[in-house]
Amino acid sequence: MIERQHLAILRETDRLGSVTAAAEALHLTQSALSHAIRRLEAQAGVALWEKEGRGLRPTQAGRYLIGLAQRVLPQLEQAEATLADFARGQRGMLRIGMECHPCYRWLLRVVEPYLAAWPQVDVDVRQAFQFGGIGALLGHEIDLLITPDPVERPGLVYEPVFDYEMRLAVAEGHPLAGEVAVPGDLTGEVLITYPVSPERLDIYTRFLVPAGCLPRAVKVIETTDIMLQMVAAGRGVSALPDWLIEEYRAMLPIRSLRLGPDGMAKSIHIGRRAGDAAADYVEGFMALAGAA
């Protein structure tokens, strides 16, 4: 009774907010779209939409089917894409989600040898849903999720592949003395961060907030290059992975301090769906990631 077209109509109508826009996106006439939904409602014996002003609002039954569409359609779309890859002689597409700004540079170390080892597999890296990657993984929008902060969910497993230490990057001539920074040292500093909410930043959750401290000001910058240029120019300090700071030390007058006497240990994890039968090219990526 429920056809794929029904699910596509419900998803697009909900996403775009109108029947007209959904019909255009699906290359249907508005009357054909409306007829398809009325027929489904008649077969099911329940309304899926109700008017709300000039728009439509899904009923409880409609919301249920929209949720189903959001889970099922990405899987069908991925299956079709994979079959198309096989038809072209490719092994498939490895879709990787990123929940970590600096991890992108680490990923480049893995992707280069991976593409050489698997010439018939393409790689797609997605960052549009940054810090919403769990939903993308569970919804089959991506195959692997790279994250420094794994969140346990039923049906997901994580594997640590790279250990590192978060450190405080400062300019070479910065007045902070010694090799260790304490939370109070940052109360007079400008903290430069990626565009991430404070509750997702270790410098807050594991260092500043437990000590009841906050920086004097915060600057949000999207790119690592500009961030560390700002640090080198004495415009602020930033908490970054030790390996990333070391990469830039050859180009910029910066150094790093340990965050607290015990440091701040972290790991990059790769998450995947527990029930998936792993393709050999996925296992190949995991092996290279563990060795990077």
PDB file of C-alpha atoms in Angstrom:
ATOM      1  CA  MET A   1       0.000   0.000   0.000  1.00  0.00           C
ATOM      2  CA  ILE A   2       2.786   2.420   0.890  1.00  0.00           C
ATOM      3  CA  GLU A   3       4.870   3.142  -2.183  1.00  0.00           C
ATOM      4  CA  ARG A   4       8.228   4.827  -2.448  1.00  0.00           C
ATOM      5  CA  GLN A   5       6.629   7.791  -4.199  1.00  0.00           C
ATOM      6  CA  HIS A   6       4.372   8.349  -1.193  1.00  0.00           C
ATOM      7  CA  LEU A   7       7.374   8.558   1.108  1.00  0.00           C
ATOM      8  CA  ALA A   8       9.191  10.907  -1.264  1.00  0.00           C
ATOM      9  CA  ILE A   9       6.152  13.191  -1.454  1.00  0.00           C
ATOM     10  CA  LEU A  10       5.789  13.310   2.326  1.00  0.00           C
ATOM     11  CA  ARG A  11       9.498  13.985   2.888  1.00  0.00           C
ATOM     12  CA  GLU A  12       9.688  16.763   0.293  1.00  0.00           C
ATOM     13  CA  THR A  13       6.441  18.407   1.368  1.00  0.00           C
ATOM     14  CA  ASP A  14       7.668  18.479   4.951  1.00  0.00           C
ATOM     15  CA  ARG A  15      11.153  19.669   3.940  1.00  0.00           C
ATOM     16  CA  LEU A  16      10.009  22.391   1.530  1.00  0.00           C
ATOM     17  CA  GLY A  17       6.869  23.438   3.370  1.00  0.00           C
ATOM     18  CA  SER A  18       4.386  23.348   0.497  1.00  0.00           C
ATOM     19  CA  VAL A  19       2.755  20.985  -1.978  1.00  0.00           C
ATOM     20  CA  THR A  20       3.727  23.264  -4.869  1.00  0.00           C
ATOM     21  CA  ALA A  21       7.429  23.224  -4.006  1.00  0.00           C
ATOM     22  CA  ALA A  22       7.382  19.467  -3.380  1.00  0.00           C
ATOM     23  CA  ALA A  23       5.704  18.811  -6.740  1.00  0.00           C
ATOM     24  CA  GLU A  24       8.341  20.901  -8.508  1.00  0.00           C
ATOM     25  CA  ALA A  25      11.205  19.122  -6.729  1.00  0.00           C
ATOM     26  CA  LEU A  26       9.766  15.703  -7.633  1.00  0.00           C
ATOM     27  CA  HIS A  27       8.899  16.704 -11.213  1.00  0.00           C
ATOM     28  CA  LEU A  28       5.192  16.042 -10.655  1.00  0.00           C
ATOM     29  CA  THR A  29       2.139  18.162 -11.265  1.00  0.00           C
ATOM     30  CA  GLN A  30       0.541  19.502  -8.118  1.00  0.00           C
ATOM     31  CA  SER A  31      -2.658  17.628  -8.917  1.00  0.00           C
ATOM     32  CA  ALA A  32      -0.803  14.328  -9.346  1.00  0.00           C
ATOM     33  CA  LEU A  33       0.957  14.815  -6.026  1.00  0.00           C
ATOM     34  CA  SER A  34      -2.256  15.689  -4.210  1.00  0.00           C
ATOM     35  CA  HIS A  35      -4.043  12.730  -5.787  1.00  0.00           C
ATOM     36  CA  ALA A  36      -1.320  10.313  -4.660  1.00  0.00           C
ATOM     37  CA  ILE A  37      -1.593  11.475  -1.052  1.00  0.00           C
ATOM     38  CA  ARG A  38      -5.424  11.445  -1.060  1.00  0.00           C
ATOM     39  CA  ARG A  39      -5.336   7.888  -2.384  1.00  0.00           C
ATOM     40  CA  LEU A  40      -2.940   6.817   0.370  1.00  0.00           C
ATOM     41  CA  GLU A  41      -5.101   8.509   3.014  1.00  0.00           C
ATOM     42  CA  ALA A  42      -8.176   6.713   1.651  1.00  0.00           C
ATOM     43  CA  GLN A  43      -6.413   3.337   1.716  1.00  0.00           C
ATOM     44  CA  ALA A  44      -5.023   3.883   5.205  1.00  0.00           C
ATOM     45  CA  GLY A  45      -8.236   5.397   6.561  1.00  0.00           C
ATOM     46  CA  VAL A  46      -6.394   8.253   8.260  1.00  0.00           C
ATOM     47  CA  ALA A  47      -5.503  11.848   7.351  1.00  0.00           C
ATOM     48  CA  LEU A  48      -1.819  12.636   6.876  1.00  0.00           C
ATOM     49  CA  TRP A  49      -2.045  16.437   6.622  1.00  0.00           C
ATOM     50  CA  GLU A  50      -4.231  19.124   8.074  1.00  0.00           C
ATOM     51  CA  LYS A  51      -4.431  22.781   7.146  1.00  0.00           C
ATOM     52  CA  GLU A  52      -2.646  25.318   9.302  1.00  0.00           C
ATOM     53  CA  GLY A  53      -3.219  28.827   8.006  1.00  0.00           C
ATOM     54  CA  ARG A  54      -2.059  28.832   4.400  1.00  0.00           C
ATOM     55  CA  GLY A  55       0.187  25.862   4.923  1.00  0.00           C
ATOM     56  CA  LEU A  56      -0.050  22.209   5.890  1.00  0.00           C
ATOM     57  CA  ARG A  57       0.848  20.488   9.109  1.00  0.00           C
ATOM     58  CA  PRO A  58       1.390  16.704   9.300  1.00  0.00           C
ATOM     59  CA  THR A  59      -0.946  14.782  11.555  1.00  0.00           C
ATOM     60  CA  GLN A  60       0.416  12.224  13.992  1.00  0.00           C
ATOM     61  CA  ALA A  61       0.098   9.583  11.260  1.00  0.00           C
ATOM     62  CA  GLY A  62       1.767  11.894   8.754  1.00  0.00           C
ATOM     63  CA  ARG A  63       4.659  12.594  11.121  1.00  0.00           C
ATOM     64  CA  TYR A  64       5.135   8.860  11.584  1.00  0.00           C
ATOM     65  CA  LEU A  65       5.402   8.314   7.821  1.00  0.00           C
ATOM     66  CA  ILE A  66       7.748  11.285   7.419  1.00  0.00           C
ATOM     67  CA  GLY A  67      10.042   9.695   9.990  1.00  0.00           C
ATOM     68  CA  LEU A  68       9.856   6.437   8.056  1.00  0.00           C
ATOM     69  CA  ALA A  69      10.697   8.283   4.828  1.00  0.00           C
ATOM     70  CA  GLN A  70      13.712   9.936   6.427  1.00  0.00           C
ATOM     71  CA  ARG A  71      15.036   6.528   7.457  1.00  0.00           C
ATOM     72  CA  VAL A  72      14.167   4.434   4.416  1.00  0.00           C
ATOM     73  CA  LEU A  73      14.710   6.740   1.442  1.00  0.00           C
ATOM     74  CA  PRO A  74      18.431   7.412   2.096  1.00  0.00           C
ATOM     75  CA  GLN A  75      19.006   3.648   2.211  1.00  0.00           C
ATOM     76  CA  LEU A  76      17.218   3.139  -1.104  1.00  0.00           C
ATOM     77  CA  GLU A  77      19.078   6.078  -2.673  1.00  0.00           C
ATOM     78  CA  GLN A  78      22.396   4.687  -1.474  1.00  0.00           C
ATOM     79  CA  ALA A  79      21.524   1.227  -2.817  1.00  0.00           C
ATOM     80  CA  GLU A  80      20.764   2.721  -6.219  1.00  0.00           C
ATOM     81  CA  ALA A  81      24.011   4.703  -6.201  1.00  0.00           C
ATOM     82  CA  THR A  82      25.974   1.588  -5.273  1.00  0.00           C
ATOM     83  CA  LEU A  83      24.344  -0.449  -8.057  1.00  0.00           C
ATOM     84  CA  ALA A  84      25.190   2.347 -10.487  1.00  0.00           C
ATOM     85  CA  ASP A  85      28.808   2.207  -9.308  1.00  0.00           C
ATOM     86  CA  PHE A  86      28.903  -1.537  -9.925  1.00  0.00           C
ATOM     87  CA  ALA A  87      27.401  -1.014 -13.391  1.00  0.00           C
ATOM     88  CA  ARG A  88      30.230   1.427 -14.187  1.00  0.00           C
ATOM     89  CA  GLY A  89      32.816  -1.032 -12.962  1.00  0.00           C
ATOM     90  CA  GLN A  90      33.476   0.772  -9.687  1.00  0.00           C
ATOM     91  CA  ARG A  91      33.542  -0.995  -6.341  1.00  0.00           C
ATOM     92  CA  GLY A  92      31.518   1.668  -4.612  1.00  0.00           C
ATOM     93  CA  MET A  93      31.562   4.982  -2.785  1.00  0.00           C
ATOM     94  CA  LEU A  94      32.946   5.421   0.721  1.00  0.00           C
ATOM     95  CA  ARG A  95      31.031   8.251   2.395  1.00  0.00           C
ATOM     96  CA  ILE A  96      32.786   9.741   5.400  1.00  0.00           C
ATOM     97  CA  GLY A  97      31.250  12.208   7.849  1.00  0.00           C
ATOM     98  CA  MET A  98      33.416  14.597   9.856  1.00  0.00           C
ATOM     99  CA  GLU A  99      32.591  15.906  13.339  1.00  0.00           C
ATOM    100  CA  CYS A 100      36.011  17.405  13.886  1.00  0.00           C
ATOM    101  CA  HIS A 101      37.538  20.481  12.225  1.00  0.00           C
ATOM    102  CA  PRO A 102      41.230  19.654  12.775  1.00  0.00           C
ATOM    103  CA  CYS A 103      40.636  15.962  11.991  1.00  0.00           C
ATOM    104  CA  TYR A 104      40.305  16.929   8.343  1.00  0.00           C
ATOM    105  CA  ARG A 105      44.085  17.354   8.073  1.00  0.00           C
ATOM    106  CA  TRP A 106      44.584  13.956   9.687  1.00  0.00           C
ATOM    107  CA  LEU A 107      42.093  12.459   7.231  1.00  0.00           C
ATOM    108  CA  LEU A 108      44.163  13.694   4.286  1.00  0.00           C
ATOM    109  CA  ARG A 109      46.994  11.456   5.507  1.00  0.00           C
ATOM    110  CA  VAL A 110      44.681   8.464   5.157  1.00  0.00           C
ATOM    111  CA  VAL A 111      42.838   9.365   1.957  1.00  0.00           C
ATOM    112  CA  GLU A 112      45.916   9.696  -0.237  1.00  0.00           C
ATOM    113  CA  PRO A 113      47.215   6.130   0.297  1.00  0.00           C
ATOM    114  CA  TYR A 114      43.633   4.834   0.355  1.00  0.00           C
ATOM    115  CA  LEU A 115      42.845   6.167  -3.118  1.00  0.00           C
ATOM    116  CA  ALA A 116      46.067   4.622  -4.388  1.00  0.00           C
ATOM    117  CA  ALA A 117      45.239   1.251  -2.819  1.00  0.00           C
ATOM    118  CA  TRP A 118      41.581   1.248  -3.937  1.00  0.00           C
ATOM    119  CA  PRO A 119      41.462   2.806  -7.426  1.00  0.00           C
ATOM    120  CA  GLN A 120      37.896   1.627  -8.067  1.00  0.00           C
ATOM    121  CA  VAL A 121      36.448   3.256  -4.940  1.00  0.00           C
ATOM    122  CA  ASP A 122      35.553   6.951  -4.687  1.00  0.00           C
ATOM    123  CA  VAL A 123      35.630   8.895  -1.419  1.00  0.00           C
ATOM    124  CA  ASP A 124      33.133  11.554  -0.407  1.00  0.00           C
ATOM    125  CA  VAL A 125      33.766  13.594   2.746  1.00  0.00           C
ATOM    126  CA  ARG A 126      30.765  15.400   4.188  1.00  0.00           C
ATOM    127  CA  GLN A 127      30.926  18.191   6.741  1.00  0.00           C
ATOM    128  CA  ALA A 128      27.605  19.946   6.109  1.00  0.00           C
ATOM    129  CA  PHE A 129      26.017  18.256   9.121  1.00  0.00           C
ATOM    130  CA  GLN A 130      28.927  18.937  11.473  1.00  0.00           C
ATOM    131  CA  PHE A 131      28.112  17.769  14.970  1.00  0.00           C
ATOM    132  CA  GLY A 132      24.984  15.975  13.771  1.00  0.00           C
ATOM    133  CA  GLY A 133      26.839  13.030  12.338  1.00  0.00           C
ATOM    134  CA  ILE A 134      25.173  10.360  14.462  1.00  0.00           C
ATOM    135  CA  GLY A 135      21.849  10.950  12.737  1.00  0.00           C
ATOM    136  CA  ALA A 136      23.561  10.817   9.347  1.00  0.00           C
ATOM    137  CA  LEU A 137      25.238   7.517  10.238  1.00  0.00           C
ATOM    138  CA  LEU A 138      22.051   5.940  11.567  1.00  0.00           C
ATOM    139  CA  GLY A 139      20.153   7.275   8.556  1.00  0.00           C
ATOM    140  CA  HIS A 140      22.611   5.670   6.094  1.00  0.00           C
ATOM    141  CA  GLU A 141      23.666   9.057   4.697  1.00  0.00           C
ATOM    142  CA  ILE A 142      27.291   8.183   5.502  1.00  0.00           C
ATOM    143  CA  ASP A 143      29.220   4.944   6.007  1.00  0.00           C
ATOM    144  CA  LEU A 144      31.764   6.104   8.604  1.00  0.00           C
ATOM    145  CA  LEU A 145      31.820   8.925  11.139  1.00  0.00           C
ATOM    146  CA  ILE A 146      35.102  10.455  12.282  1.00  0.00           C
ATOM    147  CA  THR A 147      34.755  12.077  15.684  1.00  0.00           C
ATOM    148  CA  PRO A 148      36.872  12.879  18.746  1.00  0.00           C
ATOM    149  CA  ASP A 149      33.777  12.617  20.964  1.00  0.00           C
ATOM    150  CA  PRO A 150      31.952   9.321  20.385  1.00  0.00           C
ATOM    151  CA  VAL A 151      28.391   9.257  21.693  1.00  0.00           C
ATOM    152  CA  GLU A 152      27.060   5.787  22.444  1.00  0.00           C
ATOM    153  CA  ARG A 153      23.892   4.860  20.604  1.00  0.00           C
ATOM    154  CA  PRO A 154      22.256   1.463  20.057  1.00  0.00           C
ATOM    155  CA  GLY A 155      23.371   0.093  16.718  1.00  0.00           C
ATOM    156  CA  LEU A 156      26.666   2.029  16.548  1.00  0.00           C
ATOM    157  CA  VAL A 157      30.202   0.901  17.322  1.00  0.00           C
ATOM    158  CA  TYR A 158      33.334   3.049  17.568  1.00  0.00           C
ATOM    159  CA  GLU A 159      36.980   2.186  17.081  1.00  0.00           C
ATOM    160  CA  PRO A 160      39.786   4.464  18.342  1.00  0.00           C
ATOM    161  CA  VAL A 161      42.344   4.928  15.574  1.00  0.00           C
ATOM    162  CA  PHE A 162      44.600   7.800  16.641  1.00  0.00           C
ATOM    163  CA  ASP A 163      45.628   9.100  20.066  1.00  0.00           C
ATOM    164  CA  TYR A 164      46.715  12.685  20.638  1.00  0.00           C
ATOM    165  CA  GLU A 165      46.869  15.400  23.276  1.00  0.00           C
ATOM    166  CA  MET A 166      44.990  18.700  23.257  1.00  0.00           C
ATOM    167  CA  ARG A 167      47.398  21.546  24.003  1.00  0.00           C
ATOM    168  CA  LEU A 168      47.246  25.319  24.197  1.00  0.00           C
ATOM    169  CA  ALA A 169      48.757  27.056  21.157  1.00  0.00           C
ATOM    170  CA  VAL A 170      50.325  30.436  21.953  1.00  0.00           C
ATOM    171  CA  ALA A 171      52.655  32.855  20.170  1.00  0.00           C
ATOM    172  CA  GLU A 172      56.371  32.198  20.590  1.00  0.00           C
ATOM    173  CA  GLY A 173      56.810  35.303  22.735  1.00  0.00           C
ATOM    174  CA  HIS A 174      53.659  34.854  24.795  1.00  0.00           C
ATOM    175  CA  PRO A 175      54.031  35.907  28.458  1.00  0.00           C
ATOM    176  CA  LEU A 176      52.665  32.610  29.804  1.00  0.00           C
ATOM    177  CA  ALA A 177      55.676  31.009  31.425  1.00  0.00           C
ATOM    178  CA  GLY A 178      56.569  27.358  31.792  1.00  0.00           C
ATOM    179  CA  GLU A 179      55.249  24.309  29.994  1.00  0.00           C
ATOM    180  CA  VAL A 180      51.847  23.977  31.680  1.00  0.00           C
ATOM    181  CA  ALA A 181      48.766  26.216  31.505  1.00  0.00           C
ATOM    182  CA  VAL A 182      46.217  26.289  34.319  1.00  0.00           C
ATOM    183  CA  PRO A 183      42.613  27.491  33.898  1.00  0.00           C
ATOM    184  CA  GLY A 184      43.282  30.823  35.582  1.00  0.00           C
ATOM    185  CA  ASP A 185      45.866  31.646  32.915  1.00  0.00           C
ATOM    186  CA  LEU A 186      43.097  32.012  30.328  1.00  0.00           C
ATOM    187  CA  THR A 187      40.914  34.483  32.225  1.00  0.00           C
ATOM    188  CA  GLY A 188      42.859  37.364  30.689  1.00  0.00           C
ATOM    189  CA  GLU A 189      43.172  35.805  27.236  1.00  0.00           C
ATOM    190  CA  VAL A 190      41.220  35.857  23.985  1.00  0.00           C
ATOM    191  CA  LEU A 191      40.326  32.244  23.163  1.00  0.00           C
ATOM    192  CA  ILE A 192      40.172  31.439  19.454  1.00  0.00           C
ATOM    193  CA  THR A 193      37.887  28.506  18.650  1.00  0.00           C
ATOM    194  CA  TYR A 194      36.171  26.779  15.780  1.00  0.00           C
ATOM    195  CA  PRO A 195      32.451  27.550  15.267  1.00  0.00           C
ATOM    196  CA  VAL A 196      31.340  24.953  17.800  1.00  0.00           C
ATOM    197  CA  SER A 197      29.128  25.448  20.843  1.00  0.00           C
ATOM    198  CA  PRO A 198      31.107  25.613  24.117  1.00  0.00           C
ATOM    199  CA  GLU A 199      29.500  22.424  25.459  1.00  0.00           C
ATOM    200  CA  ARG A 200      31.201  20.537  22.621  1.00  0.00           C
ATOM    201  CA  LEU A 201      34.652  22.011  23.269  1.00  0.00           C
ATOM    202  CA  ASP A 202      37.013  20.197  25.639  1.00  0.00           C
ATOM    203  CA  ILE A 203      38.766  23.429  26.571  1.00  0.00           C
ATOM    204  CA  TYR A 204      35.507  24.409  28.263  1.00  0.00           C
ATOM    205  CA  THR A 205      34.085  21.106  29.494  1.00  0.00           C
ATOM    206  CA  ARG A 206      37.328  19.561  30.751  1.00  0.00           C
ATOM    207  CA  PHE A 207      39.452  22.571  31.634  1.00  0.00           C
ATOM    208  CA  LEU A 208      37.795  25.945  32.159  1.00  0.00           C
ATOM    209  CA  VAL A 209      34.285  25.220  33.436  1.00  0.00           C
ATOM    210  CA  PRO A 210      35.285  22.700  36.153  1.00  0.00           C
ATOM    211  CA  ALA A 211      37.620  25.360  37.535  1.00  0.00           C
ATOM    212  CA  GLY A 212      34.984  28.109  37.332  1.00  0.00           C
ATOM    213  CA  CYS A 213      37.020  30.084  34.790  1.00  0.00           C
ATOM    214  CA  LEU A 214      36.205  31.697  31.452  1.00  0.00           C
ATOM    215  CA  PRO A 215      38.374  33.517  28.888  1.00  0.00           C
ATOM    216  CA  ARG A 216      38.298  37.295  28.634  1.00  0.00           C
ATOM    217  CA  ALA A 217      36.823  37.047  25.133  1.00  0.00           C
ATOM    218  CA  VAL A 218      36.189  34.504  22.383  1.00  0.00           C
ATOM    219  CA  LYS A 219      36.870  34.737  18.645  1.00  0.00           C
ATOM    220  CA  VAL A 220      35.307  32.172  16.339  1.00  0.00           C
ATOM    221  CA  ILE A 221      37.263  31.262  13.181  1.00  0.00           C
ATOM    222  CA  GLU A 222      36.433  28.475  10.736  1.00  0.00           C
ATOM    223  CA  THR A 223      39.829  27.691   9.207  1.00  0.00           C
ATOM    224  CA  THR A 224      42.845  26.286  11.015  1.00  0.00           C
ATOM    225  CA  ASP A 225      45.299  28.302   8.896  1.00  0.00           C
ATOM    226  CA  ILE A 226      43.763  31.645   9.871  1.00  0.00           C
ATOM    227  CA  MET A 227      43.300  30.518  13.461  1.00  0.00           C
ATOM    228  CA  LEU A 228      46.999  29.804  13.911  1.00  0.00           C
ATOM    229  CA  GLN A 229      48.004  32.946  11.994  1.00  0.00           C
ATOM    230  CA  MET A 230      46.008  34.853  14.612  1.00  0.00           C
ATOM    231  CA  VAL A 231      47.733  32.966  17.427  1.00  0.00           C
ATOM    232  CA  ALA A 232      51.166  33.652  15.932  1.00  0.00           C
ATOM    233  CA  ALA A 233      50.300  37.370  15.685  1.00  0.00           C
ATOM    234  CA  GLY A 234      49.489  37.456  19.398  1.00  0.00           C
ATOM    235  CA  ARG A 235      45.764  37.974  18.846  1.00  0.00           C
ATOM    236  CA  GLY A 236      44.738  35.083  21.088  1.00  0.00           C
ATOM    237  CA  VAL A 237      45.362  31.483  22.146  1.00  0.00           C
ATOM    238  CA  SER A 238      43.735  28.266  20.969  1.00  0.00           C
ATOM    239  CA  ALA A 239      43.326  24.662  22.144  1.00  0.00           C
ATOM    240  CA  LEU A 240      44.339  22.273  19.353  1.00  0.00           C
ATOM    241  CA  PRO A 241      45.746  18.755  18.865  1.00  0.00           C
ATOM    242  CA  ASP A 242      49.476  18.479  19.573  1.00  0.00           C
ATOM    243  CA  TRP A 243      50.245  16.999  16.144  1.00  0.00           C
ATOM    244  CA  LEU A 244      48.486  19.864  14.392  1.00  0.00           C
ATOM    245  CA  ILE A 245      50.415  22.507  16.321  1.00  0.00           C
ATOM    246  CA  GLU A 246      53.676  20.702  15.515  1.00  0.00           C
ATOM    247  CA  GLU A 247      52.854  20.760  11.797  1.00  0.00           C
ATOM    248  CA  TYR A 248      52.470  24.533  11.897  1.00  0.00           C
ATOM    249  CA  ARG A 249      55.513  25.225  14.079  1.00  0.00           C
ATOM    250  CA  ALA A 250      57.732  24.836  11.016  1.00  0.00           C
ATOM    251  CA  MET A 251      55.869  27.746   9.378  1.00  0.00           C
ATOM    252  CA  LEU A 252      54.756  29.960  12.252  1.00  0.00           C
ATOM    253  CA  PRO A 253      56.319  31.307  15.479  1.00  0.00           C
ATOM    254  CA  ILE A 254      54.089  29.363  17.849  1.00  0.00           C
ATOM    255  CA  ARG A 255      54.547  26.925  20.694  1.00  0.00           C
ATOM    256  CA  SER A 256      52.262  24.840  22.857  1.00  0.00           C
ATOM    257  CA  LEU A 257      51.563  24.361  26.551  1.00  0.00           C
ATOM    258  CA  ARG A 258      50.134  21.338  28.305  1.00  0.00           C
ATOM    259  CA  LEU A 259      46.586  21.899  29.565  1.00  0.00           C
ATOM    260  CA  GLY A 260      46.911  21.130  33.248  1.00  0.00           C
ATOM    261  CA  PRO A 261      49.636  19.034  34.880  1.00  0.00           C
ATOM    262  CA  ASP A 262      48.200  15.759  33.548  1.00  0.00           C
ATOM    263  CA  GLY A 263      47.456  17.028  30.066  1.00  0.00           C
ATOM    264  CA  MET A 264      44.301  16.370  28.080  1.00  0.00           C
ATOM    265  CA  ALA A 265      44.401  13.010  26.286  1.00  0.00           C
ATOM    266  CA  LYS A 266      42.075  12.483  23.321  1.00  0.00           C
ATOM    267  CA  SER A 267      41.476   9.942  20.558  1.00  0.00           C
ATOM    268  CA  ILE A 268      40.034  10.112  17.083  1.00  0.00           C
ATOM    269  CA  HIS A 269      37.330   7.469  16.718  1.00  0.00           C
ATOM    270  CA  ILE A 270      35.649   6.035  13.658  1.00  0.00           C
ATOM    271  CA  GLY A 271      32.011   5.088  14.140  1.00  0.00           C
ATOM    272  CA  ARG A 272      29.966   2.725  12.002  1.00  0.00           C
ATOM    273  CA  ARG A 273      26.694   0.838  12.082  1.00  0.00           C
ATOM    274  CA  ALA A 274      27.022  -2.352  14.090  1.00  0.00           C
ATOM    275  CA  GLY A 275      24.800  -4.494  11.894  1.00  0.00           C
ATOM    276  CA  ASP A 276      26.431  -3.671   8.575  1.00  0.00           C
ATOM    277  CA  ALA A 277      28.252  -6.381   6.668  1.00  0.00           C
ATOM    278  CA  ALA A 278      31.496  -4.485   6.166  1.00  0.00           C
ATOM    279  CA  ALA A 279      32.659  -4.151   2.576  1.00  0.00           C
ATOM    280  CA  ASP A 280      36.304  -4.962   1.974  1.00  0.00           C
ATOM    281  CA  TYR A 281      37.029  -1.377   0.919  1.00  0.00           C
ATOM    282  CA  VAL A 282      35.604  -0.141   4.229  1.00  0.00           C
ATOM    283  CA  GLU A 283      37.872  -2.516   6.130  1.00  0.00           C
ATOM    284  CA  GLY A 284      40.735  -1.276   3.975  1.00  0.00           C
ATOM    285  CA  PHE A 285      40.091   2.279   5.093  1.00  0.00           C
ATOM    286  CA  MET A 286      39.929   1.214   8.747  1.00  0.00           C
ATOM    287  CA  ALA A 287      43.297  -0.517   8.438  1.00  0.00           C
ATOM    288  CA  LEU A 288      44.973   2.551   6.926  1.00  0.00           C
ATOM    289  CA  ALA A 289      43.360   4.843   9.506  1.00  0.00           C
ATOM    290  CA  GLY A 290      44.726   2.751  12.342  1.00  0.00           C
ATOM    291  CA  ALA A 291      48.223   2.956  10.883  1.00  0.00           C
ATOM    292  CA  ALA A 292      48.198   6.692  10.062  1.00  0.00           C
TER     293      ALA A 292
END
